[in-house]
Amino acid sequence: MSLVVMKFGGSSVADAEKIKRVAGRVIDKKKAGNNVVVVVSAPGDMTDDLITLAEGVTDAPDEREMDMLLATGEQVSIALLCMAIKHKGEDAVSLTGPQAGIHADTTHTRARITKIIPTKVHDGIDKGRIVIVAGFQGINPNEDITTLGRGGSDLTAVALAAALKADTCEIYTDVEGVYTTDPRVVKKARKIERISYDEMLEMAGSGAQVMQARSIEVAKKYGVDIHVRSTFTKNSGTLITGEEKLRRREMEDVVVSAVTFDRKQAKLSIVDVADRPGIAARVFGALAKGGVNVDMIIQSAARDRSNDISFTISRGDVKKALALLEKVKHDLHANDIISDDKVAKVSIVGVGMRSHPGVAAKMFETLSKNGINIEMISTSEIIISCAIRESEVDKAVTVLHKAFGLNKR
Ligand code: ADP
Ligand code: ASP
Ligand code: MG
């Protein structure tokens, strides 16, 4: 008998009607002769609402307690889905992340899965039940609940599929698959039939919310094929798989596969820092130690033995970063630290870039022709990103999507 892992995101279980619909879909899969393990996210915007609630109580919520709070969202979904399935006459059991044997490290709010011991999952399957697991959570060596970073139910699903050696891992969401850009922004975005792990990883890392980046890392490591598809239609979606399984044509004909964006970035500039060895190490060392991820970096040319260092981070990290930099400001002999939180990032992604020159030039030309100023640039093998004003994101995405031939005809 095949084993299928089905993951349903928050929008798919947002209310009682939707939960009943998901229950029907899960039962259909079981009745088609499969063993079924389901992973669910918290209903609708519950995770965001819980965060707002915590911020109403304190401006620096304790991270252990934050995990305790956020993990409750997924528990709401597993219990309700289990009830709905039982109401329709199928047997099911709900399990929290810890009950499902999902072990994680001690980093609160963005823990990594260290191992999965799915004894109770196997028990449920052996008893012929549909097993429903809470996404986004695990248990750490101190027996505390941790969460796996935003979008972490994708990671739960992929890691469980790997641990259970599932035949299929299906991610059900509110769009029909992975698109050439966010279909909420560009109506002419096209559904991608198949995409490589590497491209999906770059897309997720540069803002395409549809899959969590770390879930793709795990999928690649364990060779889990992912089928992203809609909760609300029966159409087939997007297969995320290894490059070796993609047709040659798919890889070579397409130069740019997708346009992505992240509206919520910020730029910090450290002005007039001493121009001597060790300064960058001091700045970025302090940020790394404090858990702040730095994205793009520019250091200006030295003048009068000083220079400026600018870099981008996630907007949510600004307060933390400023506090960390304040501590080292004196050692840097810096004049000032300026923060600008109206910055966004737009990126183009595609394995075809490896063999096609001139892609970056075309991106810059397209932005410039449309009057969009580029503030920073970063490139690597299959992605080029530009920092721009937040107010220009929609325009930038639309013109790049068209310029690289991605519009639906
Ligand atoms: P879920 O609640 O199912 O986890 P998410 O909100 O995390 O769903 O992800 C789905 C959303 O991702 C879609 O509604 C879509 O607007 C957005 N999205 C952004 N970029 C893309 C893309 N390239 N392809 C598909 N969806 C995208
Ligand atoms: N509920 C969590 C979040 O909103 C996890 C998830 O949806 O994947 O980030
Ligand atoms: Mg998601």
Tab-separated table of C-alpha atoms and ligand atoms in Angstrom:
chain	number	residue	atom	x	y	z
A	1	MET	CA	0.000	0.000	0.000
A	2	SER	CA	1.306	3.475	-0.839
A	3	LEU	CA	1.966	6.004	1.904
A	4	VAL	CA	0.990	9.586	1.147
A	5	VAL	CA	1.859	12.674	3.213
A	6	MET	CA	-0.664	15.491	2.572
A	7	LYS	CA	-0.002	18.956	4.025
A	8	PHE	CA	-2.710	21.612	4.229
A	9	GLY	CA	-1.777	25.272	4.847
A	10	GLY	CA	-3.599	27.773	7.037
A	11	SER	CA	-5.879	29.126	4.310
A	12	SER	CA	-7.075	25.554	3.595
A	13	VAL	CA	-8.290	25.043	7.178
A	14	ALA	CA	-9.405	28.612	7.912
A	15	ASP	CA	-12.993	27.766	8.965
A	16	ALA	CA	-15.346	24.846	9.696
A	17	GLU	CA	-16.521	24.517	6.070
A	18	LYS	CA	-12.955	24.394	4.773
A	19	ILE	CA	-11.966	21.860	7.425
A	20	LYS	CA	-14.877	19.617	6.374
A	21	ARG	CA	-13.764	19.929	2.763
A	22	VAL	CA	-10.204	18.956	3.663
A	23	ALA	CA	-11.596	15.998	5.650
A	24	GLY	CA	-13.430	14.845	2.509
A	25	ARG	CA	-10.299	15.150	0.403
A	26	VAL	CA	-8.215	13.192	2.916
A	27	ILE	CA	-10.846	10.428	3.137
A	28	ASP	CA	-10.934	10.170	-0.681
A	29	LYS	CA	-7.175	9.607	-0.672
A	30	LYS	CA	-7.513	6.910	1.989
A	31	LYS	CA	-10.388	5.221	0.155
A	32	ALA	CA	-8.311	5.158	-3.022
A	33	GLY	CA	-6.160	2.590	-1.181
A	34	ASN	CA	-3.433	4.673	0.454
A	35	ASN	CA	-2.106	5.015	3.962
A	36	VAL	CA	-2.455	8.699	4.755
A	37	VAL	CA	-0.508	10.992	7.079
A	38	VAL	CA	-1.776	14.582	7.156
A	39	VAL	CA	0.152	17.654	8.340
A	40	VAL	CA	-1.796	20.836	9.071
A	41	SER	CA	-0.996	24.473	9.798
A	42	ALA	CA	-2.841	26.752	12.202
A	43	PRO	CA	-6.192	28.008	10.842
A	44	GLY	CA	-6.130	31.186	8.710
A	45	ASP	CA	-4.098	33.988	10.270
A	46	MET	CA	-4.054	32.475	13.745
A	47	THR	CA	-0.244	32.454	14.011
A	48	ASP	CA	-0.090	36.174	13.139
A	49	ASP	CA	-2.916	36.900	15.576
A	50	LEU	CA	-1.103	35.064	18.367
A	51	ILE	CA	2.065	37.055	17.661
A	52	THR	CA	0.060	40.311	17.851
A	53	LEU	CA	-1.421	39.152	21.141
A	54	ALA	CA	2.054	38.489	22.568
A	55	GLU	CA	3.279	41.888	21.379
A	56	GLY	CA	0.359	43.464	23.202
A	57	VAL	CA	1.651	41.994	26.441
A	58	THR	CA	5.356	42.808	26.058
A	59	ASP	CA	7.621	44.328	23.420
A	60	ALA	CA	10.192	41.560	23.917
A	61	PRO	CA	8.314	38.254	24.268
A	62	ASP	CA	10.314	35.437	25.834
A	63	GLU	CA	11.140	33.007	23.016
A	64	ARG	CA	10.337	29.837	24.963
A	65	GLU	CA	6.912	31.208	25.831
A	66	MET	CA	6.418	32.417	22.261
A	67	ASP	CA	6.848	28.823	21.076
A	68	MET	CA	4.463	27.611	23.764
A	69	LEU	CA	1.910	30.120	22.461
A	70	LEU	CA	2.388	29.633	18.705
A	71	ALA	CA	2.284	25.845	18.922
A	72	THR	CA	-1.329	26.078	20.087
A	73	GLY	CA	-2.491	27.218	16.623
A	74	GLU	CA	-1.619	23.932	14.939
A	75	GLN	CA	-3.244	22.024	17.801
A	76	VAL	CA	-6.551	23.692	16.997
A	77	SER	CA	-6.338	22.413	13.417
A	78	ILE	CA	-5.370	18.800	14.183
A	79	ALA	CA	-8.202	18.371	16.691
A	80	LEU	CA	-10.854	19.914	14.421
A	81	LEU	CA	-9.726	17.993	11.334
A	82	CYS	CA	-9.703	14.745	13.297
A	83	MET	CA	-13.254	15.411	14.551
A	84	ALA	CA	-14.423	16.208	11.003
A	85	ILE	CA	-12.917	12.990	9.630
A	86	LYS	CA	-14.465	10.892	12.392
A	87	HIS	CA	-17.811	12.587	11.794
A	88	LYS	CA	-17.625	11.375	8.207
A	89	GLY	CA	-17.099	7.808	9.478
A	90	GLU	CA	-13.334	7.261	8.996
A	91	ASP	CA	-10.953	6.509	11.831
A	92	ALA	CA	-8.287	9.099	12.585
A	93	VAL	CA	-5.936	10.201	15.347
A	94	SER	CA	-4.350	13.605	15.974
A	95	LEU	CA	-0.758	13.975	17.198
A	96	THR	CA	1.211	17.034	18.295
A	97	GLY	CA	4.750	17.408	16.905
A	98	PRO	CA	6.252	15.945	20.116
A	99	GLN	CA	3.794	13.008	20.039
A	100	ALA	CA	4.728	12.355	16.424
A	101	GLY	CA	8.372	12.078	17.552
A	102	ILE	CA	9.634	15.256	15.896
A	103	HIS	CA	12.801	16.187	17.778
A	104	ALA	CA	14.359	19.600	17.311
A	105	ASP	CA	17.319	21.592	18.589
A	106	THR	CA	17.152	24.161	21.380
A	107	THR	CA	16.831	27.290	19.193
A	108	HIS	CA	13.428	28.690	20.037
A	109	THR	CA	11.157	30.112	17.258
A	110	ARG	CA	13.276	28.706	14.402
A	111	ALA	CA	14.443	25.287	15.578
A	112	ARG	CA	15.913	22.703	13.254
A	113	ILE	CA	14.612	19.147	13.195
A	114	THR	CA	17.334	16.853	14.545
A	115	LYS	CA	15.602	13.471	14.231
A	116	ILE	CA	12.171	11.921	13.837
A	117	ILE	CA	11.107	8.859	15.829
A	118	PRO	CA	7.594	8.328	14.447
A	119	THR	CA	6.495	5.412	16.634
A	120	LYS	CA	2.989	6.738	17.237
A	121	VAL	CA	2.606	7.616	13.556
A	122	HIS	CA	3.398	4.015	12.600
A	123	ASP	CA	1.038	2.762	15.326
A	124	GLY	CA	-1.796	4.831	13.872
A	125	ILE	CA	-1.090	3.653	10.326
A	126	ASP	CA	-0.924	0.025	11.481
A	127	LYS	CA	-4.353	0.420	13.074
A	128	GLY	CA	-5.713	1.643	9.735
A	129	ARG	CA	-6.152	5.229	10.929
A	130	ILE	CA	-5.570	8.497	9.148
A	131	VAL	CA	-2.798	10.131	11.203
A	132	ILE	CA	-2.985	13.916	11.593
A	133	VAL	CA	0.183	15.686	12.741
A	134	ALA	CA	0.546	19.287	13.915
A	135	GLY	CA	2.966	21.114	11.618
A	136	PHE	CA	5.564	23.697	12.655
A	137	GLN	CA	6.456	22.162	16.040
A	138	GLY	CA	8.839	19.758	17.723
A	139	ILE	CA	10.305	18.919	21.089
A	140	ASN	CA	13.844	19.832	22.147
A	141	PRO	CA	16.270	17.974	24.436
A	142	ASN	CA	14.916	19.959	27.438
A	143	GLU	CA	11.458	18.552	26.599
A	144	ASP	CA	10.269	22.034	25.658
A	145	ILE	CA	8.098	22.746	22.640
A	146	THR	CA	9.888	24.595	19.830
A	147	THR	CA	8.628	25.927	16.511
A	148	LEU	CA	10.359	25.519	13.161
A	149	GLY	CA	10.279	29.049	11.706
A	150	ARG	CA	7.462	30.704	9.739
A	151	GLY	CA	5.995	28.405	7.126
A	152	GLY	CA	7.420	25.496	9.148
A	153	SER	CA	4.555	23.091	8.464
A	154	ASP	CA	6.083	22.577	5.007
A	155	LEU	CA	9.232	21.379	6.780
A	156	THR	CA	7.241	19.032	9.033
A	157	ALA	CA	5.588	17.497	5.969
A	158	VAL	CA	8.781	17.015	3.960
A	159	ALA	CA	10.795	15.717	6.930
A	160	LEU	CA	8.009	13.276	7.847
A	161	ALA	CA	7.777	12.107	4.232
A	162	ALA	CA	11.528	11.420	4.325
A	163	ALA	CA	11.415	9.677	7.722
A	164	LEU	CA	8.412	7.522	6.765
A	165	LYS	CA	9.819	6.852	3.269
A	166	ALA	CA	6.484	8.040	1.910
A	167	ASP	CA	5.701	7.445	-1.743
A	168	THR	CA	4.303	10.954	-2.229
A	169	CYS	CA	4.490	14.323	-0.466
A	170	GLU	CA	1.667	16.653	-1.454
A	171	ILE	CA	1.525	20.301	-0.338
A	172	TYR	CA	-2.032	21.638	-0.652
A	173	THR	CA	-2.429	25.416	-0.693
A	174	ASP	CA	-4.601	28.276	-1.984
A	175	VAL	CA	-2.937	28.460	-5.432
A	176	GLU	CA	-2.630	25.713	-8.059
A	177	GLY	CA	1.125	25.289	-7.721
A	178	VAL	CA	4.351	27.243	-7.981
A	179	TYR	CA	3.972	30.145	-10.410
A	180	THR	CA	6.437	32.238	-12.393
A	181	THR	CA	5.711	34.946	-9.830
A	182	ASP	CA	3.127	35.562	-7.101
A	183	PRO	CA	-0.218	35.317	-8.952
A	184	ARG	CA	-1.639	37.834	-6.472
A	185	VAL	CA	0.665	40.471	-7.981
A	186	VAL	CA	0.826	39.498	-11.661
A	187	LYS	CA	-2.398	38.125	-13.134
A	188	LYS	CA	-0.460	36.803	-16.136
A	189	ALA	CA	1.773	34.583	-13.953
A	190	ARG	CA	2.011	31.005	-15.263
A	191	LYS	CA	1.949	27.751	-13.330
A	192	ILE	CA	5.309	25.950	-13.561
A	193	GLU	CA	4.886	22.223	-14.331
A	194	ARG	CA	8.226	21.088	-12.899
A	195	ILE	CA	11.013	22.912	-11.111
A	196	SER	CA	14.369	21.889	-9.635
A	197	TYR	CA	15.118	21.939	-5.919
A	198	ASP	CA	17.828	24.553	-6.480
A	199	GLU	CA	15.519	26.981	-8.247
A	200	MET	CA	12.757	26.465	-5.696
A	201	LEU	CA	15.264	26.986	-2.894
A	202	GLU	CA	16.361	30.325	-4.380
A	203	MET	CA	12.729	31.305	-4.972
A	204	ALA	CA	11.748	30.489	-1.400
A	205	GLY	CA	14.840	32.201	0.001
A	206	SER	CA	14.105	35.380	-1.949
A	207	GLY	CA	10.474	35.725	-0.907
A	208	ALA	CA	8.202	33.249	-2.754
A	209	GLN	CA	6.082	32.353	0.215
A	210	VAL	CA	4.541	29.251	-1.339
A	211	MET	CA	7.194	26.899	0.139
A	212	GLN	CA	9.413	27.352	3.191
A	213	ALA	CA	13.092	27.428	2.115
A	214	ARG	CA	14.302	24.941	4.709
A	215	SER	CA	11.730	22.376	3.643
A	216	ILE	CA	13.309	22.423	0.174
A	217	GLU	CA	16.792	21.895	1.631
A	218	VAL	CA	15.493	18.790	3.386
A	219	ALA	CA	13.648	17.606	0.267
A	220	LYS	CA	16.853	17.903	-1.751
A	221	LYS	CA	18.948	16.155	0.890
A	222	TYR	CA	16.594	13.167	1.113
A	223	GLY	CA	15.344	13.197	-2.498
A	224	VAL	CA	11.690	13.826	-1.573
A	225	ASP	CA	9.622	14.793	-4.627
A	226	ILE	CA	7.086	17.473	-3.699
A	227	HIS	CA	3.792	18.027	-5.475
A	228	VAL	CA	2.439	21.543	-4.743
A	229	ARG	CA	-1.245	21.764	-5.635
A	230	SER	CA	-4.569	23.390	-4.817
A	231	THR	CA	-6.822	22.376	-1.928
A	232	PHE	CA	-9.796	23.646	-3.884
A	233	THR	CA	-9.381	22.052	-7.344
A	234	LYS	CA	-8.337	18.615	-8.617
A	235	ASN	CA	-5.836	19.983	-11.168
A	236	SER	CA	-2.285	18.752	-11.002
A	237	GLY	CA	0.148	21.330	-9.678
A	238	THR	CA	3.939	21.702	-9.684
A	239	LEU	CA	6.495	18.944	-9.179
A	240	ILE	CA	9.602	20.024	-7.261
A	241	THR	CA	12.362	17.504	-7.940
A	242	GLY	CA	16.042	16.944	-8.730
A	243	GLU	CA	17.545	18.456	-11.889
A	244	GLU	CA	18.322	14.989	-13.190
A	245	LYS	CA	14.590	14.268	-13.407
A	246	LEU	CA	13.804	17.401	-15.413
A	247	ARG	CA	13.739	17.232	-19.161
A	248	ARG	CA	16.734	18.802	-20.878
A	249	ARG	CA	14.462	21.163	-22.769
A	250	GLU	CA	12.920	22.514	-19.575
A	251	MET	CA	16.368	23.378	-18.288
A	252	GLU	CA	17.970	24.853	-21.360
A	253	ASP	CA	15.206	26.780	-23.072
A	254	VAL	CA	14.164	28.785	-20.069
A	255	VAL	CA	16.692	31.395	-18.993
A	256	VAL	CA	14.679	32.901	-16.152
A	257	SER	CA	12.134	30.636	-14.466
A	258	ALA	CA	10.617	33.049	-11.952
A	259	VAL	CA	10.549	36.557	-10.499
A	260	THR	CA	10.380	36.858	-6.712
A	261	PHE	CA	10.216	39.696	-4.240
A	262	ASP	CA	10.447	40.459	-0.563
A	263	ARG	CA	8.667	43.650	0.461
A	264	LYS	CA	9.845	43.583	4.037
A	265	GLN	CA	13.523	44.369	3.986
A	266	ALA	CA	15.491	47.143	5.660
A	267	LYS	CA	18.832	48.768	4.923
A	268	LEU	CA	21.285	49.689	7.661
A	269	SER	CA	24.279	51.931	6.949
A	270	ILE	CA	27.220	52.364	9.269
A	271	VAL	CA	28.711	55.708	8.359
A	272	ASP	CA	32.397	56.646	8.542
A	273	VAL	CA	33.846	53.458	9.984
A	274	ALA	CA	37.598	53.068	10.267
A	275	ASP	CA	39.194	51.532	7.161
A	276	ARG	CA	41.258	48.795	8.767
A	277	PRO	CA	41.267	44.994	8.883
A	278	GLY	CA	38.731	43.360	11.178
A	279	ILE	CA	35.967	45.959	10.995
A	280	ALA	CA	33.600	43.945	8.768
A	281	ALA	CA	34.284	40.863	10.865
A	282	ARG	CA	33.331	42.800	13.997
A	283	VAL	CA	30.070	44.154	12.490
A	284	PHE	CA	28.843	40.949	10.909
A	285	GLY	CA	30.185	38.768	13.725
A	286	ALA	CA	28.070	40.700	16.233
A	287	LEU	CA	24.975	40.380	14.023
A	288	ALA	CA	25.495	36.667	13.404
A	289	LYS	CA	25.969	35.950	17.093
A	290	GLY	CA	22.730	37.769	17.813
A	291	GLY	CA	20.883	35.652	15.207
A	292	VAL	CA	20.402	38.398	12.579
A	293	ASN	CA	20.723	37.184	8.981
A	294	VAL	CA	22.410	39.649	6.643
A	295	ASP	CA	21.493	39.579	2.965
A	296	MET	CA	23.159	42.096	0.602
A	297	ILE	CA	26.297	44.004	1.617
A	298	ILE	CA	28.044	47.019	0.082
A	299	GLN	CA	31.223	48.628	1.367
A	300	SER	CA	32.084	51.941	-0.241
A	301	ALA	CA	35.591	52.829	-1.392
A	302	ALA	CA	37.772	54.212	1.365
A	303	ARG	CA	38.260	57.963	1.673
A	304	ASP	CA	40.281	59.677	4.419
A	305	ARG	CA	40.874	56.278	6.036
A	306	SER	CA	37.172	55.681	6.600
A	307	ASN	CA	34.290	54.220	4.610
A	308	ASP	CA	30.591	53.288	4.819
A	309	ILE	CA	29.163	49.789	5.130
A	310	SER	CA	25.524	49.232	4.082
A	311	PHE	CA	23.604	45.997	4.241
A	312	THR	CA	20.073	44.643	4.109
A	313	ILE	CA	18.268	42.538	6.684
A	314	SER	CA	14.710	41.404	7.316
A	315	ARG	CA	12.615	44.348	8.514
A	316	GLY	CA	11.540	42.406	11.598
A	317	ASP	CA	15.190	42.274	12.731
A	318	VAL	CA	15.895	46.046	12.686
A	319	LYS	CA	15.402	46.668	16.397
A	320	LYS	CA	17.562	43.706	17.343
A	321	ALA	CA	20.295	44.656	14.819
A	322	LEU	CA	20.454	48.276	16.003
A	323	ALA	CA	20.800	47.138	19.604
A	324	LEU	CA	23.621	44.722	18.641
A	325	LEU	CA	25.432	47.393	16.604
A	326	GLU	CA	25.090	49.988	19.340
A	327	LYS	CA	27.243	47.714	21.516
A	328	VAL	CA	30.101	47.590	18.976
A	329	LYS	CA	29.706	51.136	17.585
A	330	HIS	CA	32.423	52.514	19.811
A	331	ASP	CA	35.024	49.902	18.696
A	332	LEU	CA	34.275	50.693	15.053
A	333	HIS	CA	34.843	54.414	15.506
A	334	ALA	CA	31.672	54.848	13.480
A	335	ASN	CA	30.043	58.232	13.193
A	336	ASP	CA	26.476	57.097	12.786
A	337	ILE	CA	24.190	54.142	12.094
A	338	ILE	CA	21.288	54.914	9.768
A	339	SER	CA	18.308	52.623	9.221
A	340	ASP	CA	15.958	52.762	6.249
A	341	ASP	CA	12.939	50.475	6.404
A	342	LYS	CA	11.310	51.291	3.071
A	343	VAL	CA	13.520	48.868	1.172
A	344	ALA	CA	12.443	45.773	-0.772
A	345	LYS	CA	14.163	43.182	-2.911
A	346	VAL	CA	13.258	41.894	-6.339
A	347	SER	CA	15.012	38.843	-7.804
A	348	ILE	CA	15.095	36.732	-10.940
A	349	VAL	CA	15.805	33.000	-10.635
A	350	GLY	CA	16.714	30.386	-13.238
A	351	VAL	CA	19.203	27.567	-13.856
A	352	GLY	CA	19.312	28.755	-17.470
A	353	MET	CA	21.410	31.734	-16.313
A	354	ARG	CA	24.403	29.434	-16.013
A	355	SER	CA	24.658	29.146	-19.767
A	356	HIS	CA	23.176	32.480	-20.950
A	357	PRO	CA	25.241	35.659	-20.619
A	358	GLY	CA	23.655	39.107	-20.414
A	359	VAL	CA	20.839	38.233	-18.028
A	360	ALA	CA	21.938	40.715	-15.352
A	361	ALA	CA	22.343	43.482	-17.937
A	362	LYS	CA	18.802	42.838	-19.182
A	363	MET	CA	17.436	42.996	-15.639
A	364	PHE	CA	19.170	46.324	-14.896
A	365	GLU	CA	18.130	47.779	-18.254
A	366	THR	CA	14.491	46.768	-17.707
A	367	LEU	CA	14.411	48.387	-14.275
A	368	SER	CA	16.131	51.550	-15.502
A	369	LYS	CA	13.824	51.910	-18.545
A	370	ASN	CA	10.953	51.916	-16.071
A	371	GLY	CA	12.526	54.541	-13.836
A	372	ILE	CA	13.269	52.126	-10.984
A	373	ASN	CA	16.446	52.925	-9.081
A	374	ILE	CA	18.665	50.024	-7.979
A	375	GLU	CA	20.179	50.557	-4.542
A	376	MET	CA	22.126	47.321	-4.159
A	377	ILE	CA	22.827	44.261	-6.269
A	378	SER	CA	23.767	40.707	-5.439
A	379	THR	CA	24.309	37.807	-7.809
A	380	SER	CA	25.095	34.154	-7.513
A	381	GLU	CA	24.928	31.224	-9.902
A	382	ILE	CA	21.174	31.083	-10.507
A	383	ILE	CA	19.779	34.265	-8.904
A	384	ILE	CA	20.204	38.022	-9.341
A	385	SER	CA	18.691	40.356	-6.739
A	386	CYS	CA	18.276	44.123	-6.580
A	387	ALA	CA	17.318	46.232	-3.583
A	388	ILE	CA	14.772	48.865	-4.605
A	389	ARG	CA	12.195	51.149	-2.929
A	390	GLU	CA	9.303	49.202	-1.417
A	391	SER	CA	6.804	51.381	-3.288
A	392	GLU	CA	8.178	50.120	-6.650
A	393	VAL	CA	7.913	46.377	-6.044
A	394	ASP	CA	4.708	45.689	-7.994
A	395	LYS	CA	5.928	47.676	-10.981
A	396	ALA	CA	9.377	46.023	-10.911
A	397	VAL	CA	7.917	42.516	-10.717
A	398	THR	CA	5.450	43.215	-13.522
A	399	VAL	CA	8.030	44.629	-15.954
A	400	LEU	CA	10.627	41.933	-15.236
A	401	HIS	CA	8.033	39.170	-15.592
A	402	LYS	CA	7.146	40.500	-19.031
A	403	ALA	CA	10.724	41.260	-20.124
A	404	PHE	CA	11.850	37.691	-19.444
A	405	GLY	CA	8.960	36.220	-21.444
A	406	LEU	CA	7.077	34.778	-18.491
A	407	ASN	CA	3.632	36.309	-19.139
A	408	LYS	CA	0.810	33.899	-19.903
A	409	ARG	CA	-0.195	34.269	-23.523
B	1	ADP	P1	-0.278	28.098	3.030
B	1	ADP	O1	-1.155	28.782	4.036
B	1	ADP	O2	-1.015	27.058	2.244
B	1	ADP	O3	0.995	27.597	3.610
B	1	ADP	P2	1.114	30.384	1.954
B	1	ADP	O4	0.349	31.649	2.159
B	1	ADP	O5	2.262	30.097	2.863
B	1	ADP	O6	0.068	29.174	1.947
B	1	ADP	O7	1.642	30.304	0.448
B	1	ADP	C1	0.760	30.438	-0.637
B	1	ADP	C2	0.832	31.852	-1.176
B	1	ADP	O8	2.136	32.106	-1.688
B	1	ADP	C3	-0.098	32.097	-2.347
B	1	ADP	O9	-1.358	32.533	-1.944
B	1	ADP	C4	0.660	33.134	-3.193
B	1	ADP	O10	0.050	34.406	-3.142
B	1	ADP	C5	2.030	33.203	-2.557
B	1	ADP	N1	3.107	33.127	-3.557
B	1	ADP	C6	4.178	33.956	-3.616
B	1	ADP	N2	4.952	33.661	-4.646
B	1	ADP	C7	4.396	32.598	-5.269
B	1	ADP	C8	4.750	31.828	-6.426
B	1	ADP	N3	5.855	32.088	-7.143
B	1	ADP	N4	3.943	30.810	-6.785
B	1	ADP	C9	2.819	30.531	-6.073
B	1	ADP	N5	2.432	31.229	-4.980
B	1	ADP	C10	3.209	32.254	-4.582
B	2	ASP	N1	1.377	28.444	11.235
B	2	ASP	C1	2.784	28.636	10.951
B	2	ASP	C2	2.991	29.963	10.248
B	2	ASP	O1	2.044	30.696	10.010
B	2	ASP	C3	3.377	27.503	10.181
B	2	ASP	C4	2.826	27.321	8.777
B	2	ASP	O2	1.792	27.857	8.424
B	2	ASP	O3	3.483	26.594	8.010
B	2	ASP	O4	4.108	30.313	9.945
B	3	MG	MG	2.961	28.412	3.939
